[in-house]
Amino acid sequence: MTPSGAYTAHADGPTLDVPLATLVCDSSDVTSGTLQGTSADGVGIGNIDNITFTTCDVGGIGFTVTMKATPWKINVSAVNSGNSNWVDGTVSSISAHIAGIGCSADFTGKVYGHYENDTKNLVIDGTGSDLVASGASCLGLINNGDVAHFNASYAVSTAPTITTP
């Protein structure tokens, strides 16, 4: 990966979908992260050390989203089968908390997506079933065990080029 080192990233309009609700935020920012120059197996090629979510709501009710544990790990696995300029991967070690009036839940696990070397965007595409709700107290809108699907496209400040190991 070049360049390695510190980076930031920005996404407009990220969403988190669970079976009975959708959390929508105006934006999200990685305010502190590090990209590694190399990784023998693609695991931990980058870290998300701090991420923020701005003006989030579910059905017009305001919510906060916070990291519970850091860092979140960026991993790459293979060249995307549909576009050779993209590298598939995951963001793992996710631990986040959401809270709004009468509702709170934790989400842990990983999300899937790809990094686009041509646009310099990290795209989390809402696929997979490894981001799961726990500690939910949400009047049935979010329940323990609900699978969450996160969708966002983060423009990475340093515009790195990422290859598979």
Coordinates of C-alpha atoms in Angstrom, one line a residue, residues 53-163:
F53 CA -21.2 9.9 13.1
T54 CA -23.0 13.2 12.8
T55 CA -26.7 14.0 13.0
C56 CA -28.1 10.5 13.1
D57 CA -31.8 9.5 13.5
V58 CA -34.3 6.6 13.3
G59 CA -37.6 7.8 12.0
G60 CA -36.8 11.4 13.0
I61 CA -35.7 10.5 16.5
G62 CA -32.1 11.6 17.2
F63 CA -29.5 9.0 18.0
T64 CA -25.8 9.1 19.0
V65 CA -23.3 6.5 17.7
T66 CA -20.0 5.9 19.5
M67 CA -17.1 3.5 19.4
K68 CA -16.9 1.2 22.3
A69 CA -13.5 -0.4 21.6
T70 CA -10.6 0.5 19.3
P71 CA -9.1 0.0 16.9
W72 CA -11.3 -1.3 14.2
K73 CA -9.2 -3.3 11.7
I74 CA -9.2 -2.9 7.9
N75 CA -8.4 -6.1 6.1
V76 CA -8.0 -6.9 2.4
S77 CA -8.5 -10.4 0.9
A78 CA -8.6 -10.4 -2.9
V79 CA -8.9 -8.5 -6.1
N80 CA -12.6 -7.9 -6.8
S81 CA -14.0 -10.3 -9.3
G82 CA -16.0 -7.6 -11.1
N83 CA -13.5 -4.8 -11.2
S84 CA -9.7 -5.3 -11.2
N85 CA -9.2 -1.7 -9.8
W86 CA -11.0 -2.8 -6.6
V87 CA -9.7 -4.8 -3.6
D88 CA -12.3 -6.8 -1.5
G89 CA -12.0 -6.8 2.3
T90 CA -13.6 -6.3 5.6
V91 CA -13.6 -3.9 8.6
S92 CA -13.4 -6.1 11.7
S93 CA -13.2 -5.7 15.5
I94 CA -16.2 -3.3 15.3
S95 CA -17.7 -2.4 18.7
A96 CA -20.2 0.4 18.6
H97 CA -23.0 1.8 20.7
I98 CA -26.1 3.6 19.5
A99 CA -28.5 5.5 21.8
G100 CA -31.7 7.5 21.4
I101 CA -34.8 8.3 23.4
G102 CA -36.0 5.0 24.8
C103 CA -33.6 2.9 22.7
S104 CA -30.0 1.7 22.9
A105 CA -28.0 -1.2 21.5
D106 CA -24.5 -2.4 20.9
F107 CA -23.2 -3.7 17.6
T108 CA -20.1 -6.0 17.3
G109 CA -18.5 -7.9 14.5
K110 CA -17.4 -7.1 11.0
V111 CA -18.7 -5.5 7.7
Y112 CA -17.8 -6.3 4.1
G113 CA -16.9 -4.2 1.1
H114 CA -14.1 -3.1 -1.1
Y115 CA -11.6 -0.3 -1.7
E116 CA -11.7 1.4 -5.1
N117 CA -8.2 2.2 -6.2
D118 CA -9.7 4.3 -9.1
T119 CA -11.9 6.5 -6.9
K120 CA -10.0 6.2 -3.6
N121 CA -13.2 5.2 -1.7
L122 CA -13.6 2.6 0.9
V123 CA -17.1 1.2 0.2
I124 CA -19.0 -0.7 2.9
D125 CA -21.7 -2.4 0.9
G126 CA -24.2 -3.8 3.4
T127 CA -23.5 -7.4 2.6
G128 CA -22.7 -10.1 5.1
S129 CA -24.3 -11.1 8.4
D130 CA -21.5 -10.6 10.9
L131 CA -22.5 -7.3 12.5
V132 CA -24.9 -8.2 15.3
A133 CA -26.9 -6.3 17.9
S134 CA -26.7 -7.1 21.6
G135 CA -27.7 -5.4 24.8
A136 CA -30.7 -4.1 22.9
S137 CA -33.4 -2.1 24.8
C138 CA -35.4 -0.6 22.0
L139 CA -39.1 -1.4 22.3
G140 CA -38.7 -4.2 19.8
L141 CA -37.3 -2.0 17.0
I142 CA -33.8 -3.5 17.6
N143 CA -33.5 -6.9 19.2
N144 CA -30.6 -9.0 20.5
G145 CA -29.2 -11.0 17.6
D146 CA -30.5 -8.7 14.9
V147 CA -28.1 -8.7 11.9
A148 CA -27.2 -5.1 10.9
H149 CA -26.2 -4.0 7.4
F150 CA -24.0 -0.9 7.2
N151 CA -23.7 1.1 4.0
A152 CA -21.2 3.9 3.4
S153 CA -18.6 5.2 1.0
Y154 CA -15.6 6.8 2.7
A155 CA -13.3 9.1 0.6
V156 CA -9.8 8.4 2.0
S157 CA -7.8 11.6 2.4
T158 CA -4.4 10.2 1.4
A159 CA -5.8 8.5 -1.7
P160 CA -3.8 5.3 -1.2
T161 CA -3.3 2.5 -3.7
I162 CA -4.0 -0.8 -2.1
T163 CA -3.1 -4.2 -3.4

